[in-house]
Amino acid sequence: YDHYRVSGGVNITVADVMGKGLGPAIVAANVRSALRATYRAFEQADARDLSAAIGSVDQQLSDDLGRAGTFVTLFQVRLETASGALSYIDAGHGIAAILRSSGEIDGLCSDDLPLGVNVDGTWTTHRAAMNPGDILVIASDGLLDLLGEKAVVDDAFEFLAGHADPAEMCSAVSELTSRQPPIDDVTVVAVRRDE
């Protein structure tokens, strides 16, 4: 995962490279580096098109992903902090939502494929908005393993929504990992929009 300030807001990334060990870890570091470099270049050109940036990163990494025989699921979001506006791409990741202060859960997903397998090289930029009190959550699939053999994405959202703030969510996930050692990486990013 990664996050960094950009003009008017913040970019947040959660990505998962297929596989385990040193090879996928190196690919993950390359994904992070390519995303940061691409977004810096786009910022300087005042271009804010997430889909073009993701396409550029996919092209940069296509040889490495092909040689490694792997792919990368990715959730990339740009949050405009003043307005709460979100622009996001879900490249096969599937575990992101806005937990509304009203108790509703708005899933943020798409049918777009992961990096390394999307043959047409295009991704769709989606839009949403966070209201005061809403929490953006993005998790890796390792959370599903902790919730049980038959856990699905909705189970993850319900578990996370059962905690009042980001710190409580992350503590609850840490508690799960202390009771049951994870078999996969477990990442949870939670951001609340305050008043």
Coordinates of N, CA and C in Angstrom, one line a residue:
Y1 N 0.8 -1.2 0.0 CA 0.0 0.0 0.0 C 0.9 1.2 0.0
D2 N 0.3 2.3 -0.4 CA 1.1 3.6 -0.5 C 0.1 4.7 -0.4
H3 N 0.5 5.9 0.1 CA -0.3 7.1 0.1 C 0.7 8.3 0.0
Y4 N 0.3 9.3 -0.7 CA 1.1 10.5 -0.7 C 0.3 11.7 -1.2
R5 N 0.7 12.9 -0.7 CA 0.0 14.1 -1.1 C 0.2 14.4 -2.5
V6 N -0.9 14.9 -3.1 CA -0.9 15.5 -4.4 C -1.6 16.9 -4.4
S7 N -1.5 17.6 -5.4 CA -2.2 18.9 -5.4 C -3.7 18.8 -5.1
G8 N -4.1 19.4 -4.0 CA -5.5 19.3 -3.6 C -6.0 18.1 -2.9
G9 N -5.1 17.2 -2.6 CA -5.5 15.9 -2.0 C -4.5 14.9 -1.7
V10 N -4.9 13.7 -1.9 CA -4.0 12.5 -1.6 C -4.3 11.4 -2.6
N11 N -3.2 10.7 -3.0 CA -3.4 9.4 -3.7 C -3.2 8.3 -2.8
I12 N -4.0 7.3 -2.9 CA -3.9 6.1 -2.0 C -4.0 4.9 -2.9
T13 N -3.1 3.9 -2.7 CA -3.0 2.7 -3.5 C -2.9 1.5 -2.6
V14 N -3.7 0.5 -2.9 CA -3.6 -0.9 -2.3 C -3.4 -1.8 -3.5
A15 N -2.3 -2.5 -3.6 CA -2.1 -3.5 -4.7 C -1.7 -4.8 -4.1
D16 N -1.9 -5.9 -4.9 CA -1.6 -7.2 -4.5 C -1.0 -7.9 -5.7
V17 N 0.2 -8.4 -5.6 CA 0.9 -9.1 -6.6 C 0.6 -10.6 -6.4
M18 N 0.2 -11.3 -7.5 CA -0.1 -12.7 -7.4 C 1.2 -13.5 -7.1
G19 N 1.2 -14.3 -6.1 CA 2.3 -15.1 -5.7 C 2.9 -14.7 -4.3
K20 N 3.9 -15.4 -3.9 CA 4.5 -15.2 -2.6 C 6.0 -15.2 -2.7
G21 N 6.7 -14.6 -1.9 CA 8.1 -14.6 -1.8 C 8.8 -13.4 -2.4
L22 N 10.1 -13.5 -2.7 CA 10.9 -12.4 -3.2 C 10.5 -11.9 -4.5
G23 N 10.2 -12.7 -5.5 CA 9.8 -12.3 -6.8 C 8.6 -11.3 -6.8
P24 N 7.5 -11.7 -6.2 CA 6.3 -10.8 -6.1 C 6.7 -9.5 -5.3
A25 N 7.5 -9.6 -4.3 CA 7.9 -8.5 -3.5 C 8.6 -7.5 -4.3
I26 N 9.5 -7.9 -5.2 CA 10.2 -7.0 -6.1 C 9.3 -6.4 -7.1
V27 N 8.3 -7.2 -7.6 CA 7.3 -6.6 -8.5 C 6.5 -5.5 -7.8
A28 N 6.1 -5.8 -6.6 CA 5.4 -4.8 -5.8 C 6.1 -3.5 -5.6
A29 N 7.4 -3.6 -5.3 CA 8.2 -2.4 -5.2 C 8.3 -1.6 -6.6
N30 N 8.4 -2.4 -7.7 CA 8.4 -1.7 -9.0 C 7.0 -1.1 -9.3
V31 N 5.9 -1.7 -8.9 CA 4.6 -1.1 -9.1 C 4.5 0.2 -8.3
R32 N 5.0 0.2 -7.1 CA 4.9 1.5 -6.2 C 5.8 2.6 -6.9
S33 N 7.0 2.2 -7.3 CA 7.9 3.2 -7.9 C 7.3 3.7 -9.2
A34 N 6.7 2.9 -10.1 CA 6.2 3.3 -11.3 C 5.0 4.2 -11.1
L35 N 4.1 3.8 -10.2 CA 2.9 4.7 -9.9 C 3.3 6.1 -9.4
R36 N 4.3 6.1 -8.5 CA 4.7 7.4 -8.0 C 5.3 8.3 -9.1
A37 N 6.2 7.7 -9.9 CA 6.8 8.4 -11.0 C 5.8 8.9 -12.0
T38 N 4.9 8.0 -12.4 CA 3.8 8.4 -13.3 C 3.0 9.5 -12.8
Y39 N 2.5 9.4 -11.6 CA 1.7 10.5 -11.0 C 2.4 11.8 -10.9
R40 N 3.7 11.8 -10.6 CA 4.4 13.0 -10.5 C 4.5 13.7 -11.9
A41 N 4.7 12.8 -12.9 CA 4.8 13.4 -14.3 C 3.4 13.9 -14.7
F42 N 2.3 13.2 -14.3 CA 1.0 13.7 -14.7 C 0.7 15.0 -13.9
E43 N 1.1 15.1 -12.7 CA 0.8 16.3 -11.9 C 1.5 17.5 -12.6
Q44 N 2.7 17.3 -13.0 CA 3.5 18.4 -13.6 C 2.8 18.8 -14.9
A45 N 2.2 17.9 -15.6 CA 1.5 18.2 -16.8 C 0.1 18.6 -16.6
D46 N -0.3 18.7 -15.3 CA -1.7 19.0 -14.9 C -2.7 18.0 -15.5
A47 N -2.3 16.8 -15.7 CA -3.3 15.7 -16.2 C -3.7 14.9 -15.0
R48 N -5.0 14.7 -14.8 CA -5.5 14.0 -13.7 C -6.3 12.7 -14.0
D49 N -6.0 12.2 -15.2 CA -6.7 11.0 -15.7 C -6.1 9.8 -15.1
L50 N -6.8 9.2 -14.1 CA -6.3 8.0 -13.5 C -6.1 6.9 -14.5
S51 N -7.0 6.7 -15.4 CA -7.0 5.6 -16.3 C -5.7 5.7 -17.2
A52 N -5.4 6.9 -17.7 CA -4.2 7.0 -18.5 C -2.9 6.7 -17.7
A53 N -2.9 7.1 -16.4 CA -1.8 6.8 -15.5 C -1.6 5.3 -15.3
I54 N -2.7 4.6 -15.0 CA -2.7 3.2 -14.8 C -2.2 2.5 -16.1
G55 N -2.7 2.9 -17.2 CA -2.3 2.3 -18.5 C -0.8 2.5 -18.7
S56 N -0.3 3.7 -18.4 CA 1.1 3.9 -18.5 C 2.0 3.0 -17.6
V57 N 1.5 2.8 -16.4 CA 2.2 1.9 -15.5 C 2.1 0.5 -16.0
D58 N 1.0 0.0 -16.5 CA 0.9 -1.3 -17.0 C 1.8 -1.5 -18.2
Q59 N 2.0 -0.5 -19.1 CA 2.9 -0.7 -20.2 C 4.4 -0.7 -19.7
Q60 N 4.7 0.1 -18.7 CA 6.0 0.1 -18.1 C 6.4 -1.3 -17.5
L61 N 5.4 -2.0 -16.9 CA 5.7 -3.2 -16.2 C 5.3 -4.5 -16.9
S62 N 4.8 -4.3 -18.2 CA 4.3 -5.5 -18.9 C 5.3 -6.6 -19.1
D63 N 6.5 -6.2 -19.4 CA 7.6 -7.2 -19.6 C 7.9 -7.9 -18.3
D64 N 8.1 -7.2 -17.2 CA 8.4 -7.8 -15.9 C 7.3 -8.7 -15.5
L65 N 6.0 -8.3 -15.7 CA 4.9 -9.1 -15.2 C 4.8 -10.4 -16.1
G66 N 5.1 -10.2 -17.4 CA 5.1 -11.4 -18.3 C 6.1 -12.4 -17.9
R67 N 7.4 -11.9 -17.7 CA 8.5 -12.8 -17.4 C 8.2 -13.5 -16.0
A68 N 7.6 -12.8 -15.1 CA 7.4 -13.4 -13.8 C 6.1 -14.2 -13.8
G69 N 5.3 -14.2 -14.9 CA 4.1 -15.0 -14.9 C 3.1 -14.6 -13.9
T70 N 3.0 -13.3 -13.6 CA 2.1 -12.8 -12.5 C 1.3 -11.6 -13.0
F71 N 0.4 -11.2 -12.1 CA -0.4 -10.0 -12.4 C -0.6 -9.2 -11.1
V72 N -1.2 -8.0 -11.2 CA -1.3 -7.2 -10.0 C -2.8 -6.7 -9.9
T73 N -3.4 -7.0 -8.8 CA -4.7 -6.3 -8.6 C -4.4 -5.0 -7.9
L74 N -5.2 -4.0 -8.2 CA -4.9 -2.7 -7.7 C -6.1 -1.9 -7.5
F75 N -6.2 -1.2 -6.4 CA -7.2 -0.2 -6.1 C -6.5 1.2 -6.0
Q76 N -6.7 2.1 -6.9 CA -6.1 3.4 -6.8 C -7.1 4.5 -6.7
V77 N -7.0 5.3 -5.7 CA -7.9 6.4 -5.5 C -7.2 7.7 -5.3
R78 N -7.9 8.8 -5.8 CA -7.4 10.1 -5.5 C -8.6 10.8 -4.8
L79 N -8.2 11.3 -3.6 CA -9.2 11.9 -2.7 C -8.9 13.4 -2.7
E80 N -9.9 14.2 -3.1 CA -9.8 15.7 -3.0 C -10.3 16.0 -1.6
T81 N -9.3 16.5 -0.8 CA -9.6 16.6 0.7 C -10.7 17.7 1.0
A82 N -10.7 18.8 0.2 CA -11.6 19.9 0.5 C -13.1 19.4 0.3
S83 N -13.3 18.7 -0.8 CA -14.7 18.4 -1.2 C -15.1 17.0 -0.9
G84 N -14.1 16.1 -0.6 CA -14.5 14.7 -0.4 C -14.7 13.9 -1.6
A85 N -14.4 14.5 -2.8 CA -14.6 13.8 -4.1 C -13.5 12.7 -4.3
L86 N -14.0 11.6 -4.8 CA -13.1 10.5 -5.0 C -13.1 10.2 -6.5
S87 N -11.9 9.9 -7.1 CA -11.7 9.3 -8.4 C -11.0 8.1 -8.2
Y88 N -11.5 6.9 -8.7 CA -10.8 5.7 -8.4 C -10.9 4.7 -9.6
I89 N -9.9 3.8 -9.5 CA -9.9 2.7 -10.5 C -9.7 1.4 -9.6
D90 N -10.5 0.4 -10.0 CA -10.4 -0.9 -9.3 C -10.0 -1.9 -10.4
A91 N -8.7 -2.2 -10.4 CA -8.2 -3.1 -11.4 C -8.2 -4.5 -10.8
G92 N -9.3 -5.1 -10.7 CA -9.5 -6.5 -10.3 C -9.3 -6.7 -8.8
H93 N -9.3 -5.6 -8.0 CA -9.0 -5.7 -6.6 C -10.3 -6.1 -5.8
G94 N -11.3 -5.3 -5.9 CA -12.6 -5.7 -5.4 C -13.0 -5.6 -3.9
I95 N -12.0 -5.1 -3.1 CA -12.4 -4.9 -1.7 C -12.1 -3.5 -1.3
A96 N -13.1 -2.6 -1.7 CA -13.0 -1.2 -1.3 C -14.5 -0.7 -1.2
A97 N -14.7 0.2 -0.2 CA -16.1 0.7 0.0 C -16.0 2.0 0.8
I98 N -17.1 2.7 0.7 CA -17.3 3.8 1.6 C -18.3 3.4 2.6
L99 N -17.9 3.4 3.9 CA -18.8 3.1 5.0 C -19.4 4.4 5.4
R100 N -20.7 4.6 5.0 CA -21.4 5.8 5.3 C -21.7 6.0 6.8
S101 N -21.7 7.3 7.2 CA -22.0 7.6 8.6 C -23.5 7.1 8.9
S102 N -24.3 7.0 7.9 CA -25.7 6.6 8.1 C -25.8 5.0 8.3
G103 N -24.7 4.3 8.1 CA -24.7 2.9 8.3 C -24.7 2.1 6.9
E104 N -24.9 2.8 5.8 CA -24.9 2.2 4.5 C -23.5 1.8 4.1
I105 N -23.4 0.8 3.3 CA -22.1 0.4 2.7 C -22.1 0.5 1.2
D106 N -21.3 1.4 0.6 CA -21.3 1.6 -0.8 C -20.0 1.0 -1.3
G107 N -20.1 -0.2 -2.0 CA -19.0 -0.8 -2.6 C -18.4 0.0 -3.7
L108 N -17.1 0.0 -3.8 CA -16.4 0.7 -4.9 C -15.6 -0.3 -5.7
C109 N -16.3 -0.8 -6.8 CA -15.6 -1.8 -7.6 C -16.0 -1.7 -9.0
S110 N -15.4 -2.5 -9.9 CA -15.7 -2.4 -11.3 C -15.4 -3.8 -11.9
D111 N -15.6 -3.9 -13.2 CA -15.3 -5.1 -13.9 C -13.9 -5.1 -14.6
D112 N -13.1 -4.1 -14.3 CA -11.8 -4.0 -14.9 C -10.8 -5.0 -14.4
L113 N -10.0 -5.5 -15.3 CA -9.0 -6.6 -15.0 C -7.7 -6.0 -14.4
P114 N -7.0 -6.9 -13.7 CA -5.7 -6.5 -13.1 C -4.7 -6.1 -14.1
L115 N -3.6 -5.4 -13.7 CA -2.5 -5.1 -14.5 C -1.8 -6.4 -14.9
G116 N -1.4 -6.5 -16.1 CA -0.7 -7.7 -16.6 C -1.6 -8.7 -17.3
V117 N -2.9 -8.5 -17.2 CA -3.8 -9.4 -17.9 C -4.9 -8.6 -18.8
N118 N -4.9 -7.3 -18.6 CA -5.9 -6.5 -19.4 C -5.4 -6.3 -20.8
V119 N -5.8 -7.1 -21.7 CA -5.3 -7.1 -23.1 C -5.5 -5.8 -23.8
D120 N -6.6 -5.1 -23.5 CA -6.8 -3.8 -24.2 C -6.2 -2.6 -23.5
G121 N -5.6 -2.9 -22.3 CA -4.9 -1.8 -21.7 C -5.7 -0.6 -21.2
T122 N -7.0 -0.8 -21.0 CA -7.8 0.4 -20.5 C -8.5 0.1 -19.2
W123 N -8.6 1.1 -18.4 CA -9.3 1.0 -17.2 C -10.3 2.2 -17.1
T124 N -11.3 2.0 -16.3 CA -12.3 3.1 -16.2 C -12.2 3.8 -14.9
T125 N -12.2 5.1 -15.0 CA -12.1 6.0 -13.8 C -13.6 6.2 -13.3
H126 N -13.8 5.8 -12.0 CA -15.1 6.0 -11.4 C -15.1 7.1 -10.4
R127 N -16.2 7.6 -10.1 CA -16.3 8.7 -9.2 C -17.3 8.4 -8.0
A128 N -17.0 9.0 -6.9 CA -17.8 8.9 -5.7 C -17.5 10.1 -4.8
A129 N -18.2 10.2 -3.7 CA -18.0 11.3 -2.8 C -18.1 10.8 -1.4
M130 N -17.2 11.3 -0.5 CA -17.3 11.0 0.9 C -17.9 12.2 1.6
N131 N -18.9 12.0 2.4 CA -19.5 13.0 3.2 C -18.8 13.0 4.6
P132 N -19.0 14.1 5.4 CA -18.4 14.1 6.7 C -18.9 12.9 7.5
G133 N -18.0 12.3 8.2 CA -18.3 11.1 9.0 C -18.1 9.8 8.2
D134 N -18.0 9.8 6.9 CA -17.9 8.6 6.1 C -16.4 8.1 6.2
I135 N -16.3 6.8 6.0 CA -14.9 6.2 6.1 C -14.7 5.4 4.8
L136 N -13.6 5.7 4.1 CA -13.1 4.9 3.0 C -12.3 3.8 3.5
V137 N -12.6 2.5 3.1 CA -11.8 1.4 3.5 C -11.4 0.6 2.2
I138 N -10.2 0.2 2.2 CA -9.6 -0.6 1.2 C -8.8 -1.7 1.9
A139 N -9.1 -3.0 1.5 CA -8.4 -4.1 2.2 C -7.8 -5.1 1.1
S140 N -6.9 -5.9 1.6 CA -6.4 -6.9 0.8 C -7.2 -8.2 1.0
D141 N -7.1 -9.2 0.2 CA -7.9 -10.4 0.3 C -7.4 -11.3 1.5
G142 N -6.3 -10.9 2.1 CA -5.9 -11.6 3.3 C -6.8 -11.5 4.4
L143 N -7.6 -10.4 4.4 CA -8.6 -10.2 5.5 C -9.7 -11.2 5.4
L144 N -10.0 -11.6 4.2 CA -11.1 -12.6 4.0 C -10.6 -14.0 4.6
D145 N -9.4 -14.3 4.5 CA -8.8 -15.5 5.1 C -9.0 -15.5 6.6
L146 N -8.8 -14.4 7.2 CA -8.9 -14.2 8.7 C -10.4 -14.4 9.1
L147 N -11.3 -14.0 8.3 CA -12.7 -14.0 8.6 C -13.4 -15.4 8.5
G148 N -12.7 -16.3 7.9 CA -13.2 -17.7 7.7 C -13.1 -18.2 6.3
E149 N -13.2 -19.5 6.2 CA -13.1 -20.2 5.0 C -14.1 -19.8 3.9
K150 N -15.3 -19.4 4.4 CA -16.3 -19.1 3.4 C -16.6 -17.6 3.3
A151 N -15.7 -16.8 3.9 CA -15.9 -15.3 3.9 C -15.9 -14.7 2.5
V152 N -16.8 -13.8 2.3 CA -16.8 -13.1 1.0 C -16.6 -11.6 1.3
V153 N -16.6 -10.8 0.2 CA -16.3 -9.4 0.4 C -17.3 -8.7 1.3
D154 N -18.5 -9.0 1.2 CA -19.5 -8.4 2.1 C -19.2 -8.6 3.6
D155 N -18.7 -9.8 3.9 CA -18.3 -10.1 5.3 C -17.2 -9.2 5.7
A156 N -16.3 -8.9 4.9 CA -15.2 -8.0 5.2 C -15.8 -6.6 5.5
F157 N -16.7 -6.1 4.7 CA -17.3 -4.8 4.9 C -18.1 -4.7 6.2
E158 N -18.8 -5.8 6.5 CA -19.6 -5.8 7.7 C -18.7 -5.8 8.9
F159 N -17.6 -6.6 8.9 CA -16.7 -6.6 10.0 C -16.1 -5.2 10.2
L160 N -15.6 -4.6 9.1 CA -15.0 -3.3 9.3 C -16.0 -2.2 9.7
A161 N -17.3 -2.3 9.2 CA -18.3 -1.3 9.6 C -18.7 -1.5 11.1
G162 N -18.4 -2.6 11.7 CA -18.7 -2.8 13.1 C -17.8 -2.0 14.0
H163 N -16.9 -1.2 13.5 CA -15.9 -0.5 14.3 C -16.1 1.0 13.9
A164 N -16.1 1.8 15.0 CA -16.5 3.2 14.8 C -15.5 4.1 14.1
D165 N -14.3 3.8 14.1 CA -13.3 4.7 13.5 C -12.1 3.9 12.9
P166 N -11.3 4.5 12.1 CA -10.2 3.8 11.4 C -9.2 3.1 12.4
A167 N -8.9 3.8 13.5 CA -8.0 3.2 14.5 C -8.6 1.9 15.1
E168 N -9.9 1.9 15.4 CA -10.6 0.7 15.9 C -10.6 -0.4 14.9
M169 N -10.8 -0.1 13.6 CA -10.8 -1.1 12.6 C -9.4 -1.8 12.5
C170 N -8.4 -0.9 12.5 CA -7.0 -1.5 12.3 C -6.7 -2.3 13.6
S171 N -7.1 -1.9 14.8 CA -6.8 -2.7 16.0 C -7.6 -4.0 15.9
A172 N -8.8 -4.0 15.5 CA -9.6 -5.2 15.4 C -8.9 -6.2 14.4
V173 N -8.4 -5.7 13.3 CA -7.7 -6.6 12.3 C -6.4 -7.1 13.0
S174 N -5.7 -6.3 13.7 CA -4.5 -6.7 14.3 C -4.8 -7.8 15.4
E175 N -5.9 -7.7 16.1 CA -6.3 -8.7 17.0 C -6.6 -10.0 16.3
L176 N -7.3 -9.9 15.2 CA -7.5 -11.2 14.4 C -6.2 -11.9 14.1
T177 N -5.2 -11.1 13.6 CA -3.9 -11.7 13.2 C -3.2 -12.3 14.4
S178 N -3.4 -11.7 15.6 CA -2.7 -12.3 16.8 C -3.4 -13.6 17.2
R179 N -4.6 -13.8 16.9 CA -5.3 -15.0 17.3 C -5.1 -16.1 16.2
Q180 N -4.9 -15.7 15.0 CA -4.8 -16.7 13.9 C -3.7 -16.1 12.9
P181 N -2.5 -16.7 12.9 CA -1.5 -16.2 12.0 C -1.9 -16.2 10.6
P182 N -1.8 -15.0 9.9 CA -2.3 -15.0 8.5 C -1.5 -15.8 7.6
I183 N -2.2 -16.4 6.5 CA -1.5 -17.2 5.5 C -1.2 -16.3 4.3
D184 N -1.7 -15.1 4.3 CA -1.5 -14.1 3.2 C -1.3 -12.7 3.8
D185 N -0.8 -11.8 3.0 CA -0.7 -10.4 3.6 C -2.1 -9.9 3.9
V186 N -2.1 -9.1 5.0 CA -3.3 -8.5 5.5 C -3.1 -7.0 5.5
T187 N -3.8 -6.3 4.6 CA -3.7 -4.8 4.6 C -5.1 -4.2 4.7
V188 N -5.2 -3.2 5.5 CA -6.4 -2.4 5.6 C -6.0 -1.0 5.7
V189 N -6.6 -0.2 4.8 CA -6.4 1.3 4.8 C -7.8 1.9 5.1
A190 N -7.9 2.7 6.1 CA -9.1 3.3 6.4 C -8.9 4.8 6.6
V191 N -9.7 5.6 5.9 CA -9.6 7.1 6.0 C -11.0 7.7 6.3
R192 N -11.1 8.4 7.3 CA -12.4 9.1 7.6 C -12.4 10.5 7.3
R193 N -13.5 11.0 6.7 CA -13.6 12.4 6.4 C -14.3 13.1 7.6
D194 N -13.5 14.0 8.3 CA -14.1 14.7 9.4 C -14.9 15.9 9.0
E195 N -15.6 16.4 10.0 CA -16.4 17.6 9.7 C -15.5 18.8 9.2

